[in-house]
Tab-separated table of C-alpha atoms in Angstrom:
chain	number	residue	atom	x	y	z
O	1	ALA	CA	76.347	92.013	57.793
O	2	GLN	CA	78.935	92.593	60.569
O	3	SER	CA	77.613	93.987	64.183
O	4	VAL	CA	78.150	93.964	68.309
O	5	ALA	CA	76.293	94.611	70.820
O	6	GLN	CA	77.477	95.777	74.328
O	7	PRO	CA	74.102	95.516	76.100
O	8	GLU	CA	75.600	97.508	79.298
O	9	ASP	CA	76.364	101.273	79.435
O	10	GLN	CA	77.643	101.094	82.488
O	11	VAL	CA	79.339	98.590	85.347
O	12	ASN	CA	80.291	99.377	88.811
O	13	VAL	CA	82.266	97.120	90.553
O	14	ALA	CA	83.997	96.886	93.815
O	15	GLU	CA	87.871	97.310	93.679
O	16	GLY	CA	89.188	93.627	94.047
O	17	ASN	CA	86.455	92.258	92.914
O	18	PRO	CA	85.465	90.268	90.037
O	19	LEU	CA	84.555	92.242	86.610
O	20	THR	CA	83.166	91.318	83.580
O	21	VAL	CA	82.089	93.435	80.727
O	22	LYS	CA	79.703	92.005	78.036
O	23	CYS	CA	79.884	91.809	74.324
O	24	THR	CA	77.957	90.150	71.960
O	25	TYR	CA	78.547	90.052	67.749
O	26	SER	CA	76.846	88.804	64.795
O	27	VAL	CA	78.930	87.891	61.857
O	28	SER	CA	78.168	85.619	58.698
O	29	GLY	CA	81.574	83.885	58.763
O	30	ASN	CA	84.225	83.400	62.206
O	31	PRO	CA	84.856	86.524	63.833
O	32	TYR	CA	87.607	88.298	64.921
O	33	LEU	CA	87.210	89.818	68.293
O	34	PHE	CA	88.546	92.537	69.940
O	35	TRP	CA	88.852	94.698	73.165
O	36	TYR	CA	89.974	97.998	73.084
O	37	VAL	CA	89.871	100.485	76.479
O	38	GLN	CA	89.768	104.128	76.251
O	39	TYR	CA	90.736	106.162	79.175
O	40	PRO	CA	89.041	110.171	79.514
O	41	ASN	CA	90.616	112.571	76.381
O	42	ARG	CA	92.940	109.663	75.024
O	43	GLY	CA	92.340	107.609	72.054
O	44	LEU	CA	91.626	103.200	72.354
O	45	GLN	CA	93.984	101.206	73.371
O	46	PHE	CA	94.172	97.466	72.295
O	47	LEU	CA	93.764	95.015	75.174
O	48	LEU	CA	93.341	91.722	73.621
O	49	LYS	CA	91.871	89.518	70.431
O	50	TYR	CA	90.587	86.154	69.244
O	51	ILE	CA	91.466	84.902	66.113
O	52	THR	CA	91.472	81.451	66.855
O	53	GLY	CA	92.836	78.554	69.013
O	54	ASP	CA	92.148	78.582	72.578
O	55	ASN	CA	88.837	80.414	73.338
O	56	LEU	CA	90.202	82.249	76.494
O	57	VAL	CA	92.483	85.234	75.589
O	58	LYS	CA	95.393	86.909	78.224
O	59	GLY	CA	95.631	90.762	77.259
O	60	SER	CA	96.982	93.879	78.398
O	61	TYR	CA	96.910	94.728	82.679
O	62	GLY	CA	95.907	91.547	83.615
O	63	PHE	CA	92.203	91.218	81.547
O	64	GLU	CA	91.158	88.221	79.326
O	65	ALA	CA	88.057	87.185	77.263
O	66	GLU	CA	86.486	83.949	76.273
O	67	PHE	CA	85.398	83.250	72.935
O	68	ASN	CA	82.169	81.763	73.036
O	69	LYS	CA	81.140	80.695	69.391
O	70	SER	CA	77.128	79.220	70.663
O	71	GLN	CA	76.106	82.091	72.334
O	72	THR	CA	77.872	84.296	70.054
O	73	SER	CA	79.877	86.347	72.791
O	74	PHE	CA	83.560	87.924	73.666
O	75	HIS	CA	82.731	88.912	77.179
O	76	LEU	CA	86.331	90.588	79.069
O	77	LYS	CA	86.844	90.143	82.005
O	78	LYS	CA	89.675	90.484	84.866
O	79	PRO	CA	89.379	88.486	88.551
O	80	SER	CA	90.311	91.252	90.444
O	81	ALA	CA	89.190	94.963	89.349
O	82	LEU	CA	91.558	98.285	90.212
O	83	VAL	CA	90.511	101.656	90.655
O	84	SER	CA	92.643	102.412	87.632
O	85	ASP	CA	91.065	99.971	85.269
O	86	SER	CA	87.517	102.590	85.484
O	87	ALA	CA	87.674	103.701	81.346
O	88	LEU	CA	85.711	103.353	78.261
O	89	TYR	CA	85.870	99.050	76.650
O	90	PHE	CA	85.209	98.689	73.512
O	91	CYS	CA	84.342	95.621	72.054
O	92	ALA	CA	84.928	95.355	68.152
O	93	VAL	CA	84.418	92.346	65.491
O	94	ARG	CA	85.807	91.821	62.133
O	95	ASP	CA	84.259	89.521	60.150
O	96	SER	CA	86.873	87.326	58.858
O	97	ARG	CA	85.375	86.536	55.601
O	98	ILE	CA	85.299	90.017	54.421
O	99	ASN	CA	88.331	89.647	51.650
O	100	THR	CA	90.097	92.538	52.321
O	101	ASN	CA	92.219	92.817	54.860
O	102	ALA	CA	92.110	96.733	55.303
O	103	GLY	CA	88.845	96.698	55.763
O	104	LYS	CA	86.228	98.007	58.982
O	105	SER	CA	86.138	97.292	62.667
O	106	THR	CA	82.442	97.856	63.350
O	107	PHE	CA	83.172	99.138	67.222
O	108	GLY	CA	80.023	98.331	70.143
O	109	ASP	CA	78.578	101.404	71.902
O	110	GLY	CA	80.584	101.142	74.644
O	111	THR	CA	80.520	100.398	78.113
O	112	THR	CA	81.890	102.449	81.210
O	113	LEU	CA	83.515	100.451	83.949
O	114	THR	CA	83.838	102.271	87.274
O	115	VAL	CA	86.024	100.759	90.230
O	116	LYS	CA	84.992	102.017	93.633
O	117	PRO	CA	87.305	101.770	96.327
Y	1	GLU	CA	107.382	102.155	72.694
Y	2	PRO	CA	106.470	103.651	68.997
Y	3	GLU	CA	102.784	105.105	68.385
Y	4	VAL	CA	100.333	107.034	65.956
Y	5	THR	CA	100.520	110.620	66.845
Y	6	GLN	CA	97.811	113.253	65.460
Y	7	THR	CA	97.712	117.085	64.770
Y	8	PRO	CA	95.691	119.018	65.707
Y	9	SER	CA	94.456	117.956	68.872
Y	10	HIS	CA	91.427	120.405	68.796
Y	11	GLN	CA	90.361	122.646	65.502
Y	12	VAL	CA	87.721	124.534	65.534
Y	13	THR	CA	86.323	125.636	62.398
Y	14	GLN	CA	83.344	127.250	60.982
Y	15	MET	CA	80.531	125.470	58.920
Y	16	GLY	CA	81.142	125.619	55.224
Y	17	GLN	CA	85.014	125.763	55.642
Y	18	GLU	CA	87.623	123.063	54.896
Y	19	VAL	CA	89.517	121.410	57.417
Y	20	ILE	CA	92.875	118.868	57.470
Y	21	LEU	CA	93.326	116.737	60.208
Y	22	ARG	CA	96.974	115.028	60.086
Y	23	CYS	CA	98.013	111.865	61.346
Y	24	VAL	CA	101.670	110.122	61.727
Y	25	PRO	CA	101.236	106.551	61.365
Y	26	ILE	CA	103.834	104.183	63.263
Y	27	SER	CA	106.557	104.373	60.950
Y	28	ASN	CA	106.137	99.740	59.536
Y	29	HIS	CA	102.464	100.116	59.772
Y	30	LEU	CA	101.063	99.558	55.924
Y	31	TYR	CA	97.598	99.878	56.234
Y	32	PHE	CA	95.835	103.366	57.557
Y	33	TYR	CA	92.518	104.173	59.472
Y	34	TRP	CA	90.252	106.744	60.048
Y	35	TYR	CA	87.603	106.335	62.467
Y	36	ARG	CA	85.441	109.341	64.358
Y	37	GLN	CA	83.534	109.429	67.652
Y	38	ILE	CA	80.991	111.860	67.928
Y	39	LEU	CA	80.341	112.746	71.459
Y	40	GLY	CA	78.750	110.203	73.504
Y	41	GLN	CA	78.178	107.911	71.242
Y	42	LYS	CA	80.008	104.987	69.487
Y	43	VAL	CA	83.296	104.994	67.987
Y	44	GLU	CA	82.703	104.949	63.715
Y	45	PHE	CA	83.912	103.380	60.985
Y	46	LEU	CA	85.220	106.581	58.260
Y	47	VAL	CA	87.871	104.504	55.519
Y	48	SER	CA	90.814	102.550	55.727
Y	49	PHE	CA	93.750	102.963	53.294
Y	50	TYR	CA	96.481	100.408	51.286
Y	51	ASN	CA	98.593	100.560	49.484
Y	52	ASN	CA	97.805	103.927	48.480
Y	53	GLU	CA	94.443	103.702	47.946
Y	54	ILE	CA	90.880	103.303	49.878
Y	55	SER	CA	90.458	99.718	50.725
Y	56	GLU	CA	87.109	100.465	52.149
Y	57	LYS	CA	84.748	103.642	52.916
Y	58	SER	CA	81.680	103.619	54.835
Y	59	GLU	CA	78.406	105.465	53.664
Y	60	ILE	CA	79.356	108.717	56.096
Y	61	PHE	CA	82.428	108.901	53.926
Y	62	ASP	CA	80.874	110.535	51.563
Y	63	ASP	CA	82.451	112.694	48.314
Y	64	GLN	CA	83.012	115.676	51.400
Y	65	PHE	CA	85.581	113.430	52.539
Y	66	SER	CA	89.099	112.316	51.353
Y	67	VAL	CA	92.483	111.058	52.571
Y	68	GLU	CA	96.190	111.098	51.204
Y	69	ARG	CA	99.376	110.457	52.277
Y	70	PRO	CA	101.208	112.620	50.538
Y	71	ASP	CA	104.717	111.791	51.853
Y	72	GLY	CA	105.826	108.481	53.018
Y	73	SER	CA	105.177	109.488	56.828
Y	74	ASN	CA	101.566	111.589	56.639
Y	75	PHE	CA	98.686	110.484	56.338
Y	76	THR	CA	95.576	113.254	56.076
Y	77	LEU	CA	91.739	113.602	56.175
Y	78	LYS	CA	90.285	116.387	54.597
Y	79	ILE	CA	87.079	117.566	55.209
Y	80	ARG	CA	86.007	119.867	51.869
Y	81	SER	CA	83.340	121.648	53.518
Y	82	THR	CA	82.605	121.332	56.895
Y	83	LYS	CA	78.628	120.651	58.876
Y	84	LEU	CA	77.941	121.106	61.931
Y	85	GLU	CA	77.420	117.817	62.606
Y	86	ASP	CA	80.650	116.762	61.472
Y	87	SER	CA	81.947	117.561	65.204
Y	88	ALA	CA	83.234	114.765	66.453
Y	89	MET	CA	86.686	113.747	67.977
Y	90	TYR	CA	88.722	112.103	65.198
Y	91	PHE	CA	90.692	109.036	65.023
Y	92	CYS	CA	93.508	107.955	63.227
Y	93	ALA	CA	94.731	104.599	63.411
Y	94	SER	CA	96.932	102.240	61.627
Y	95	SER	CA	98.505	98.639	62.042
Y	96	GLU	CA	101.398	96.630	60.748
Y	97	GLN	CA	99.661	93.897	58.785
Y	98	GLY	CA	95.462	94.273	57.495
Y	99	LEU	CA	93.392	92.647	59.831
Y	100	PRO	CA	93.563	90.703	62.088
Y	101	TYR	CA	96.460	92.464	62.932
Y	102	GLU	CA	95.516	94.986	65.646
Y	103	GLN	CA	95.547	98.335	65.213
Y	104	TYR	CA	97.071	100.737	66.704
Y	105	PHE	CA	95.041	104.306	67.423
Y	106	GLY	CA	96.391	108.058	68.175
Y	107	PRO	CA	95.170	110.360	70.595
Y	108	GLY	CA	92.690	111.942	68.192
Y	109	THR	CA	91.718	115.664	67.056
Y	110	ARG	CA	88.935	117.107	68.671
Y	111	LEU	CA	86.848	119.350	65.532
Y	112	THR	CA	84.563	121.594	66.435
Y	113	VAL	CA	82.397	123.280	63.690
Y	114	THR	CA	80.418	126.474	64.369
């Protein structure tokens, strides 16, 4: 079974400050990890993913995420938040051991990020 | 940039009626998915589809649901007899290859069952 947890429903930061949105996961094998962002009345938009290799992954809009195997975490970060980053963020996991490529990703509950001017 | 499109954007239907939600995935993508998001809740996997057959489905995807790729471009989700609890945002997604390739999501269809 695969699962993902986003422990914070809401994260508030001031513009210009660093932001972190937390994600922890559970899989039997090695994880494939994804971050998506959802703006109001829009679909999910891919930000970045970790498959293998460097633990620090860089993605769109200046976001990055660090894979930490010992802590089973994949926290999303940005050094300097913008008001336009305000949105709903979803972490997703997929167990690499599942032998169908067309299987599901499991999504977290989502974290609402609010960046105040 | 190519994108996944979905129609209609909003569908209102009465309980017991059949609905068909339509999606046009990105043209060179081979893997297709349906997810749903009940208002304020998490995104839930429904079904994945590859090579003209279902690859994986969740427990939500019961006999009331079916998917079809009727031609080379459309990918549809049919709900045979809608229930109130089917009210949700339904997202179609596609990916060029299977996971771990990222999925590209459409803007969603809001289904309201009255």
